mmCIF file of C-alpha atoms (C1' of nucleotides) in Angstrom:
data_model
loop_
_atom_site.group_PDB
_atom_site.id
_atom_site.type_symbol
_atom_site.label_atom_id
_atom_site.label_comp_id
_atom_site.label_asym_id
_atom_site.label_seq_id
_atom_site.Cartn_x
_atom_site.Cartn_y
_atom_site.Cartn_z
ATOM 1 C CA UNK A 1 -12.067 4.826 -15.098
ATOM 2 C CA UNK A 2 -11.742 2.835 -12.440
ATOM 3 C CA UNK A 3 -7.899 2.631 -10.043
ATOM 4 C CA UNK A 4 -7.056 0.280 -7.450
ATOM 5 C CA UNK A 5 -4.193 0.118 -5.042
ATOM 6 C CA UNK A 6 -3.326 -3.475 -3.466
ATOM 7 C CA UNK A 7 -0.805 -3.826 -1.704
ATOM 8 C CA UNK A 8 -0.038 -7.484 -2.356
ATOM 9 C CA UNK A 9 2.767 -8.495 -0.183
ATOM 10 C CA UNK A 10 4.856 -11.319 -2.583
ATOM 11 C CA UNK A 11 3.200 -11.228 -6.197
ATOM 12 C CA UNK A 12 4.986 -14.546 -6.303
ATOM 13 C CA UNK A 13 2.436 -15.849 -3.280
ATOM 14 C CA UNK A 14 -0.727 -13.854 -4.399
ATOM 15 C CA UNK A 15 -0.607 -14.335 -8.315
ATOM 16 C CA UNK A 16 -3.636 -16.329 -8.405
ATOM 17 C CA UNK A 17 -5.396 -13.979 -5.877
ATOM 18 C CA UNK A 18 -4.342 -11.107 -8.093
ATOM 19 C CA UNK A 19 -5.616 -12.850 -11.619
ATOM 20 C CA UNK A 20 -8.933 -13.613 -9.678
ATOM 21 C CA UNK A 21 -9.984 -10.266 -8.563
ATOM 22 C CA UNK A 22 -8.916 -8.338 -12.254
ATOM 23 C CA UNK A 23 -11.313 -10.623 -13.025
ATOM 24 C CA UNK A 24 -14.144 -9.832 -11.249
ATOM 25 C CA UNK A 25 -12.827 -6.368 -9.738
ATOM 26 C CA UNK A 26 -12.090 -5.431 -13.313
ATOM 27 C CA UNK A 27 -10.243 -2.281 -12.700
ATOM 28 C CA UNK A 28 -8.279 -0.057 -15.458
ATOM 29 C CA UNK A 29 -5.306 1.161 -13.614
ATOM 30 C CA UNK A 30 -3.763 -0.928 -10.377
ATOM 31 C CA UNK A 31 -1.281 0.052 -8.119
ATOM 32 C CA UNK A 32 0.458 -2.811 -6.817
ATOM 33 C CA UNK A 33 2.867 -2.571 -3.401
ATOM 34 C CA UNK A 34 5.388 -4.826 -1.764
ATOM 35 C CA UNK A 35 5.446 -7.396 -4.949
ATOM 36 C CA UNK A 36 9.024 -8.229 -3.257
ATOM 37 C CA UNK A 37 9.871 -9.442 -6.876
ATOM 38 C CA UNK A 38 12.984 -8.410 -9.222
ATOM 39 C CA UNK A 39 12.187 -6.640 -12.556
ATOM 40 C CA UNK A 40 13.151 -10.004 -14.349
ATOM 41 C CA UNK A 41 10.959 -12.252 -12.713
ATOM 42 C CA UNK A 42 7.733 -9.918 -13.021
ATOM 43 C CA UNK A 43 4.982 -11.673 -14.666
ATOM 44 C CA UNK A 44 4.161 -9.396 -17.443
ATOM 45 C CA UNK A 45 2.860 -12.110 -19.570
ATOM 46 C CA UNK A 46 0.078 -12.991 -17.014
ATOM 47 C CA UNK A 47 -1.302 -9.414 -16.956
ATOM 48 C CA UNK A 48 -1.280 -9.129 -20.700
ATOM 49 C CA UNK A 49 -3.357 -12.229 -21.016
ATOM 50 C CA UNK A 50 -5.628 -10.489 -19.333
ATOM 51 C CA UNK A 51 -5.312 -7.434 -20.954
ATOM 52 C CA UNK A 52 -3.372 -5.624 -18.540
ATOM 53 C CA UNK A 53 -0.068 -3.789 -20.046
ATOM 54 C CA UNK A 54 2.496 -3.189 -16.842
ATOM 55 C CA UNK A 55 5.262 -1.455 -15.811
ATOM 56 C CA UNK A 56 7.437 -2.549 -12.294
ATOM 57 C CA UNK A 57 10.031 -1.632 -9.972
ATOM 58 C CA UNK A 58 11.573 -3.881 -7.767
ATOM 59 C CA UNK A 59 15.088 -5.187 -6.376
ATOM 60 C CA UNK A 60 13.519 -8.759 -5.133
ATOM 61 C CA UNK A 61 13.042 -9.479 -1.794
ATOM 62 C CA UNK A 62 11.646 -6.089 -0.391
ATOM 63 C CA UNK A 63 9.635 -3.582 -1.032
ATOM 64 C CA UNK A 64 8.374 -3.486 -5.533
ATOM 65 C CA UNK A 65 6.040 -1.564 -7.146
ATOM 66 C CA UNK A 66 3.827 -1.984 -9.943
ATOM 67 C CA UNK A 67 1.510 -0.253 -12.146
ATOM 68 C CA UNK A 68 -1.121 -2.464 -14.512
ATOM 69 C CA UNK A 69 -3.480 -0.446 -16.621
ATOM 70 C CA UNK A 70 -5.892 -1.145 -19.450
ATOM 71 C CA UNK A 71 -5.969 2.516 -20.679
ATOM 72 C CA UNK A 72 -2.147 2.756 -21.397
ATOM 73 C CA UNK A 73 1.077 3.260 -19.823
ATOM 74 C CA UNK A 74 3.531 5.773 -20.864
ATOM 75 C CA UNK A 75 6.458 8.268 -19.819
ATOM 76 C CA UNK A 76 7.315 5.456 -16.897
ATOM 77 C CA UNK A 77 9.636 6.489 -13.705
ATOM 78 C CA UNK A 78 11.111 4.268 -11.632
ATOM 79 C CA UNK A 79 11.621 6.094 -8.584
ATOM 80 C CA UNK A 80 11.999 9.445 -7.978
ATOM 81 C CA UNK A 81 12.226 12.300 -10.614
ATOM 82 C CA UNK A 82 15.623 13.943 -11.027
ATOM 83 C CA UNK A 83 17.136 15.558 -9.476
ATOM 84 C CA UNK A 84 16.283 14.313 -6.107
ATOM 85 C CA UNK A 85 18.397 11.616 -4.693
ATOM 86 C CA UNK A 86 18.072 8.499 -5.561
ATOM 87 C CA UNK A 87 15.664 5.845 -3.056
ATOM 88 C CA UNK A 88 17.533 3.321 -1.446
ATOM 89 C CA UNK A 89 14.627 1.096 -2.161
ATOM 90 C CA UNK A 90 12.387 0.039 -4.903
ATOM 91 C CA UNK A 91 9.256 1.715 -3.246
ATOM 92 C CA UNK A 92 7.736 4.270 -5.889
ATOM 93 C CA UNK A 93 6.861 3.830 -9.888
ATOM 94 C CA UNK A 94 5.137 6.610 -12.045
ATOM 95 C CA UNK A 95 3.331 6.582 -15.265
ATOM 96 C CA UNK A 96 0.949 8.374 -17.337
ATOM 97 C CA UNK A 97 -2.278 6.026 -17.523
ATOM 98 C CA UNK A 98 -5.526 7.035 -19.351
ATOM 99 C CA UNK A 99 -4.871 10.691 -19.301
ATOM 100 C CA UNK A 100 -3.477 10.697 -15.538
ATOM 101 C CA UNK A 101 -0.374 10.896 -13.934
ATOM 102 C CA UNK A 102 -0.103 7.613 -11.559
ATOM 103 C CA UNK A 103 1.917 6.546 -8.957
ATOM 104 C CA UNK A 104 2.077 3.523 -7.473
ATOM 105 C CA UNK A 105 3.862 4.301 -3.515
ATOM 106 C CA UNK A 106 4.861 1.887 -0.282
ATOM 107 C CA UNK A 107 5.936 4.303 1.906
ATOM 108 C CA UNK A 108 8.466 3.100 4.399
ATOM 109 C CA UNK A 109 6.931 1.821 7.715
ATOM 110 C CA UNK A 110 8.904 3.764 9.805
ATOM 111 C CA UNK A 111 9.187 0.789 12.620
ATOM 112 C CA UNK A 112 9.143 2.953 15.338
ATOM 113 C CA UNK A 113 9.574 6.514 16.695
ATOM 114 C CA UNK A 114 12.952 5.966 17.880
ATOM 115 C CA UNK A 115 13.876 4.213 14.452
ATOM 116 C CA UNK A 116 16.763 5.767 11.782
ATOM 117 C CA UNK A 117 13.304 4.111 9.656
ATOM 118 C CA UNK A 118 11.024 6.155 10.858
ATOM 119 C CA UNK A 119 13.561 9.504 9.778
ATOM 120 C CA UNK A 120 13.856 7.601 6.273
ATOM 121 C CA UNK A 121 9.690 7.578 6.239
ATOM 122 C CA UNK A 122 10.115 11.278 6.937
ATOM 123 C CA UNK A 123 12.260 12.367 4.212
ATOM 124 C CA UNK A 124 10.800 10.092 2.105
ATOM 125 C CA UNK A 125 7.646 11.933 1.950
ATOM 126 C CA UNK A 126 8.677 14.903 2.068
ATOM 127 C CA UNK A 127 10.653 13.779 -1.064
ATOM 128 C CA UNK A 128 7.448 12.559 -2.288
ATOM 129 C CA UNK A 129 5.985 15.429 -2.467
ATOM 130 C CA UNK A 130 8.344 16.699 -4.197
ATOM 131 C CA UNK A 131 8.303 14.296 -6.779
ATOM 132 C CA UNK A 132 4.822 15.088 -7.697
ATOM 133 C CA UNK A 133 5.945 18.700 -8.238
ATOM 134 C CA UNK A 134 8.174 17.189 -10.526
ATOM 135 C CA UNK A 135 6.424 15.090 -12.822
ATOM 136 C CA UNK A 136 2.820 16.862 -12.807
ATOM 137 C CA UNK A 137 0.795 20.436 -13.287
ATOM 138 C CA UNK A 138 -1.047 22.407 -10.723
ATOM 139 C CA UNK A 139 -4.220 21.427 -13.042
ATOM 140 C CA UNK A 140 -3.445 18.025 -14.146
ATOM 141 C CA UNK A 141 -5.175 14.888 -13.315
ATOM 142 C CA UNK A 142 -2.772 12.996 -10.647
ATOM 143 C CA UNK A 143 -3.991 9.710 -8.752
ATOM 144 C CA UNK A 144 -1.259 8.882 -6.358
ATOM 145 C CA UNK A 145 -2.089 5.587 -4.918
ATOM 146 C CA UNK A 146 -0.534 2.931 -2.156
ATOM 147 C CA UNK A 147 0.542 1.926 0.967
ATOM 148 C CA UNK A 148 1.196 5.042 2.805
ATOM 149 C CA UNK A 149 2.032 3.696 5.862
ATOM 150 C CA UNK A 150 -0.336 6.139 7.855
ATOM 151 C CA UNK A 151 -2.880 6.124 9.633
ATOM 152 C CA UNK A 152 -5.262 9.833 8.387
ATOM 153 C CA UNK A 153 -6.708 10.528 11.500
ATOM 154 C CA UNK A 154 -7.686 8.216 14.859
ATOM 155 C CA UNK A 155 -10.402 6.935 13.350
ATOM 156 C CA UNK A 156 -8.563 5.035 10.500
ATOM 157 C CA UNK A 157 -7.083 2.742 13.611
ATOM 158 C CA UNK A 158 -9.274 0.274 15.561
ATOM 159 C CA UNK A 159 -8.119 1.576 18.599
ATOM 160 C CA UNK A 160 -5.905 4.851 18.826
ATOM 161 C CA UNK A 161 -5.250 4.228 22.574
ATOM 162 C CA UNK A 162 -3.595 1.238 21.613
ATOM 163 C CA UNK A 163 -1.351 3.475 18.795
ATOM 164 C CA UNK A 164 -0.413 5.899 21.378
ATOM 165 C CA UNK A 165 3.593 6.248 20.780
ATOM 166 C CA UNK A 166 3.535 4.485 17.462
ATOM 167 C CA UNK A 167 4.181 5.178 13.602
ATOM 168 C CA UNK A 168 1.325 5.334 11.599
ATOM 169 C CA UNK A 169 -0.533 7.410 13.357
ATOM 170 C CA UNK A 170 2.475 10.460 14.550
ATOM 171 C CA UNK A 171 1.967 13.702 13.934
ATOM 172 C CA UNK A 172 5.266 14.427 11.745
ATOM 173 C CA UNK A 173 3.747 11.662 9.232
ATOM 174 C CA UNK A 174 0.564 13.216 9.734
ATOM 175 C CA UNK A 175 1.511 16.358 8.552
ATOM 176 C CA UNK A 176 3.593 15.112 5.931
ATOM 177 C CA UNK A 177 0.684 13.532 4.623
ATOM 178 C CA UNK A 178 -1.069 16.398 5.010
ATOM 179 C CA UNK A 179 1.188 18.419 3.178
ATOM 180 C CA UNK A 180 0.120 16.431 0.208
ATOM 181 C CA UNK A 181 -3.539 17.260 0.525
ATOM 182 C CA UNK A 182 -2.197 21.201 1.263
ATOM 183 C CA UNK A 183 -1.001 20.997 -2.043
ATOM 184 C CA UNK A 184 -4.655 19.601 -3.544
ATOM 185 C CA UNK A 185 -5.125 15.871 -3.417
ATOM 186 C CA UNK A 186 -7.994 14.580 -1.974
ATOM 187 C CA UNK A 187 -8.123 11.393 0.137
ATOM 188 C CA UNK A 188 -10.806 10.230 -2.407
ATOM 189 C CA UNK A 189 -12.235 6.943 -0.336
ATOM 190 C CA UNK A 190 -12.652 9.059 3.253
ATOM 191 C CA UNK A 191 -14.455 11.802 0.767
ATOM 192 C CA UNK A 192 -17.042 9.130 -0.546
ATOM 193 C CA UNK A 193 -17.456 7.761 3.184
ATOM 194 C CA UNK A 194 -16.706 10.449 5.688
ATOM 195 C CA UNK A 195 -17.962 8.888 8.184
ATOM 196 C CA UNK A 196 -17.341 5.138 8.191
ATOM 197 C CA UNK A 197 -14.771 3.142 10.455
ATOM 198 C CA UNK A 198 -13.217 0.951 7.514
ATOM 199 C CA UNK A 199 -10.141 -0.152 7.250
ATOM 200 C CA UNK A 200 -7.749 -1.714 4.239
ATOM 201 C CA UNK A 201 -5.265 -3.479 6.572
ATOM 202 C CA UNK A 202 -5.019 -6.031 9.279
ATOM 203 C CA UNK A 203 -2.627 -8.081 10.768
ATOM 204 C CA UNK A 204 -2.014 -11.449 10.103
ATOM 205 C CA UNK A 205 -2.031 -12.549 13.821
ATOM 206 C CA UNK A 206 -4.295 -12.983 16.138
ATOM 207 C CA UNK A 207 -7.388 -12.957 14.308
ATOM 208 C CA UNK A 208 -7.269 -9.273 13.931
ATOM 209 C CA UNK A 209 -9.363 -9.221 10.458
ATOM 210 C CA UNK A 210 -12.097 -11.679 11.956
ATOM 211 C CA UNK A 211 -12.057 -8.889 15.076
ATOM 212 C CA UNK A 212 -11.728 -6.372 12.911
ATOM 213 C CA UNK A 213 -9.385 -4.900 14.073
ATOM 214 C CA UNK A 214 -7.765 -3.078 11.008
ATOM 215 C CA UNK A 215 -6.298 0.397 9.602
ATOM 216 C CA UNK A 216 -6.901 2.289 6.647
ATOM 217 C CA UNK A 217 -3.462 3.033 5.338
ATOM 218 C CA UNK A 218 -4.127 2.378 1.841
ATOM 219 C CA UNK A 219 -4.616 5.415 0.218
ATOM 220 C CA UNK A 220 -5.900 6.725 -3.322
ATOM 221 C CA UNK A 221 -4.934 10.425 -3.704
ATOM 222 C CA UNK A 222 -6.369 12.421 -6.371
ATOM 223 C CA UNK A 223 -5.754 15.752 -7.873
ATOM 224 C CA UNK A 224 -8.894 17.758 -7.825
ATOM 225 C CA UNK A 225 -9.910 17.132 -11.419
ATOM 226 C CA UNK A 226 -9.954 13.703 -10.848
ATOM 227 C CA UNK A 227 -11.564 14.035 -7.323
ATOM 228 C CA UNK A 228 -14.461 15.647 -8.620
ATOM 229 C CA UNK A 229 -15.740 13.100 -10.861
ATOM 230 C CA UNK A 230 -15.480 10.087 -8.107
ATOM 231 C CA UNK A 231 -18.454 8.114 -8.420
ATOM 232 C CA UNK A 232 -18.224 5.319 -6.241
ATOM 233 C CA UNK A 233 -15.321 3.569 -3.645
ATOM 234 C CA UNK A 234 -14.754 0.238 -1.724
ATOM 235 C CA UNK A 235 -12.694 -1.516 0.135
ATOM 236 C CA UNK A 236 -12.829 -5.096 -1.304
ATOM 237 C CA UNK A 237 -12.670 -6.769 2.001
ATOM 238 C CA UNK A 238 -13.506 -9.921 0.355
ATOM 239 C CA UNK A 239 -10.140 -10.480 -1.257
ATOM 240 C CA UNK A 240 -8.862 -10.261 2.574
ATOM 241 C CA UNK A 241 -10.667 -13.655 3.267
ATOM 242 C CA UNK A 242 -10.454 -17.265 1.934
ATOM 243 C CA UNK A 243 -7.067 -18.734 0.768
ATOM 244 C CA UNK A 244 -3.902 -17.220 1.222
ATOM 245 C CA UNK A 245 -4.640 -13.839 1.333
ATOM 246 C CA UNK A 246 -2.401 -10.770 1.456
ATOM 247 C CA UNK A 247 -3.015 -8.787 4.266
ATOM 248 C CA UNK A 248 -4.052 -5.963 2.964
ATOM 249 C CA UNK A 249 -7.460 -5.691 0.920
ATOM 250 C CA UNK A 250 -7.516 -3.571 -2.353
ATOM 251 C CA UNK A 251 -9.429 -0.240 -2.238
ATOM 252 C CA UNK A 252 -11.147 0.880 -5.861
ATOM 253 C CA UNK A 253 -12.171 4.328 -6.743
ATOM 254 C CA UNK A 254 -14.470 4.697 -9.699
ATOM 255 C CA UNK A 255 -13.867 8.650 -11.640
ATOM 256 C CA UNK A 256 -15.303 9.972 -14.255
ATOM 257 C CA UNK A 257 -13.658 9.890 -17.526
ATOM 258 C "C1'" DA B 1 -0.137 -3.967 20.210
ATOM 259 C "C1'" DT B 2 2.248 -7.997 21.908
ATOM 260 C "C1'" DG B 3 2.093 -12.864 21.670
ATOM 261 C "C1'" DG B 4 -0.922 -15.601 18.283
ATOM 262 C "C1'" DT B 5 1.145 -14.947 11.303
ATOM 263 C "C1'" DC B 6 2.990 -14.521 7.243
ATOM 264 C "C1'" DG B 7 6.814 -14.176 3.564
ATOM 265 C "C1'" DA B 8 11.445 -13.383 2.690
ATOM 266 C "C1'" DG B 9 14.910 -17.331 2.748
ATOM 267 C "C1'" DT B 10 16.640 -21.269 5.724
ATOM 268 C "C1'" DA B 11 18.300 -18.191 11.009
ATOM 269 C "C1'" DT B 12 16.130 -14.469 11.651
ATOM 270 C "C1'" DC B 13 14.165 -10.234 10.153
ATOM 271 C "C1'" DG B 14 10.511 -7.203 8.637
ATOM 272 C "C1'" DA B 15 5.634 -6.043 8.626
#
DNA sequence: ATGGTCGAGTATCGA
């Protein structure tokens, strides 16, 4: 099986980007962030023509989350599981897909330290991982996948002395990402390539992807029967280039069935 | 690491 996050950023820009790489990435379960679309004007029709079935949360504008899978999509959550409080924002969608719990996550960006944003990224994850308490087992296979908004460790930025002071790479978010692993998820594409300097996002300005400078902030997390049976990763940096690109490239994870 | 760009929507704001 293989999953993909992307965060997107406007399906309505990046349709035809999207349609093109299912067609050559052709992966079974996609995690789609920031589609900034309303439920009503998702295009459901133009994933099932390609075989995709999908499921999608989103208020328009901001935020919007997405699941597309081949492999089936049922017991769908929009948001987080009862009782926690609701999210202010569209910015989390579960689903069971081919025998896995999924969720598709953009995690707030947190703007900066000093930001009531960057307390709402907190609790956020914190609420996250609660969520996952909520929906899944200790021994079941769980793929949580997205834009987490955090940089691992210093070497998922291109320069950390230029992130001193920042979100994305403070220690609270850190450890709140941490706290996932704690609990057994695996940061499946930094387990296939521990050592690499690769990254999933770059700015828009000032040439940073053609500089390369980048961060990997898009994340596939998988439950440990699910990390065991990863076969093979990428970042598909080519879907960063050529026309209209989202800024973010997709990362795929290939597991066993 | 902003300032250089995007995408929301049409003046700015968010990333």
């Amino acid at each position: 099986m293989r999953i993909a996050t992307w965060n997107v950023n406007s399906l309505k820009i990046r349709l035809p980007r999207v349609e093109e790489w299912l067609g050559y990435a052709r992966p079974d379960v996609v995690c789609l962030q920031e589609t900034k679309l309303a439920d009503a004007t998702f295009p459901h029709l133009a994933f099932s023509a390609l075989g995709y079935e999908s499921v999608h949360h989103g208020g328009g504008q901001w935020n919007g989350v997405a699941i597309l899978s081949r492999v089936g999509v049922d017991d769908v959550l929009a948001g987080f599981a009862s009782p926690l409080d609701p999210d202010s924002d569209t910015r989390i969608i579960t689903a069971r897909c081919g025998g896995a719990v999924v969720s598709s996550v953009y995690v707030p960006n947190g703007r900066s330290l000093d930001s009531d944003h960057y307390q709402y990224k907190l609790a956020w994850l914190g609420k996250l991982r609660q969520h996952l308490d909520l929906v899944s087992g200790p021994d079941e296979r769980v793929a949580v996948c997205g834009d987490f908004n955090i940089a691992p460790e210093d070497r998922d930025v291109w320069d950390p002395k230029a992130f001193v002071g920042a979100t994305h790479v403070s220690q609270p978010e850190r450890d709140a990402l941490g706290a996932l692993e704690e609990r057994g998820l695996v940061d499946a594409f930094r387990a296939r390539y521990p050592d690499d300097r690769l990254y999933s996002y770059w700015d828009y300005r000032a040439g940073d992807f053609h500089e390369h400078r980048g961060m990997r902030i898009d994340l596939v997390l998988l439950s440990q029967p699910l990390a065991v049976g990863v076969t093979w990763a990428l970042v598909d940096r080519n879907a960063r280039k050529g026309k209209l690109p989202s800024d973010h490239a997709p990362v795929l994870v290939d597991v066993a069935d």
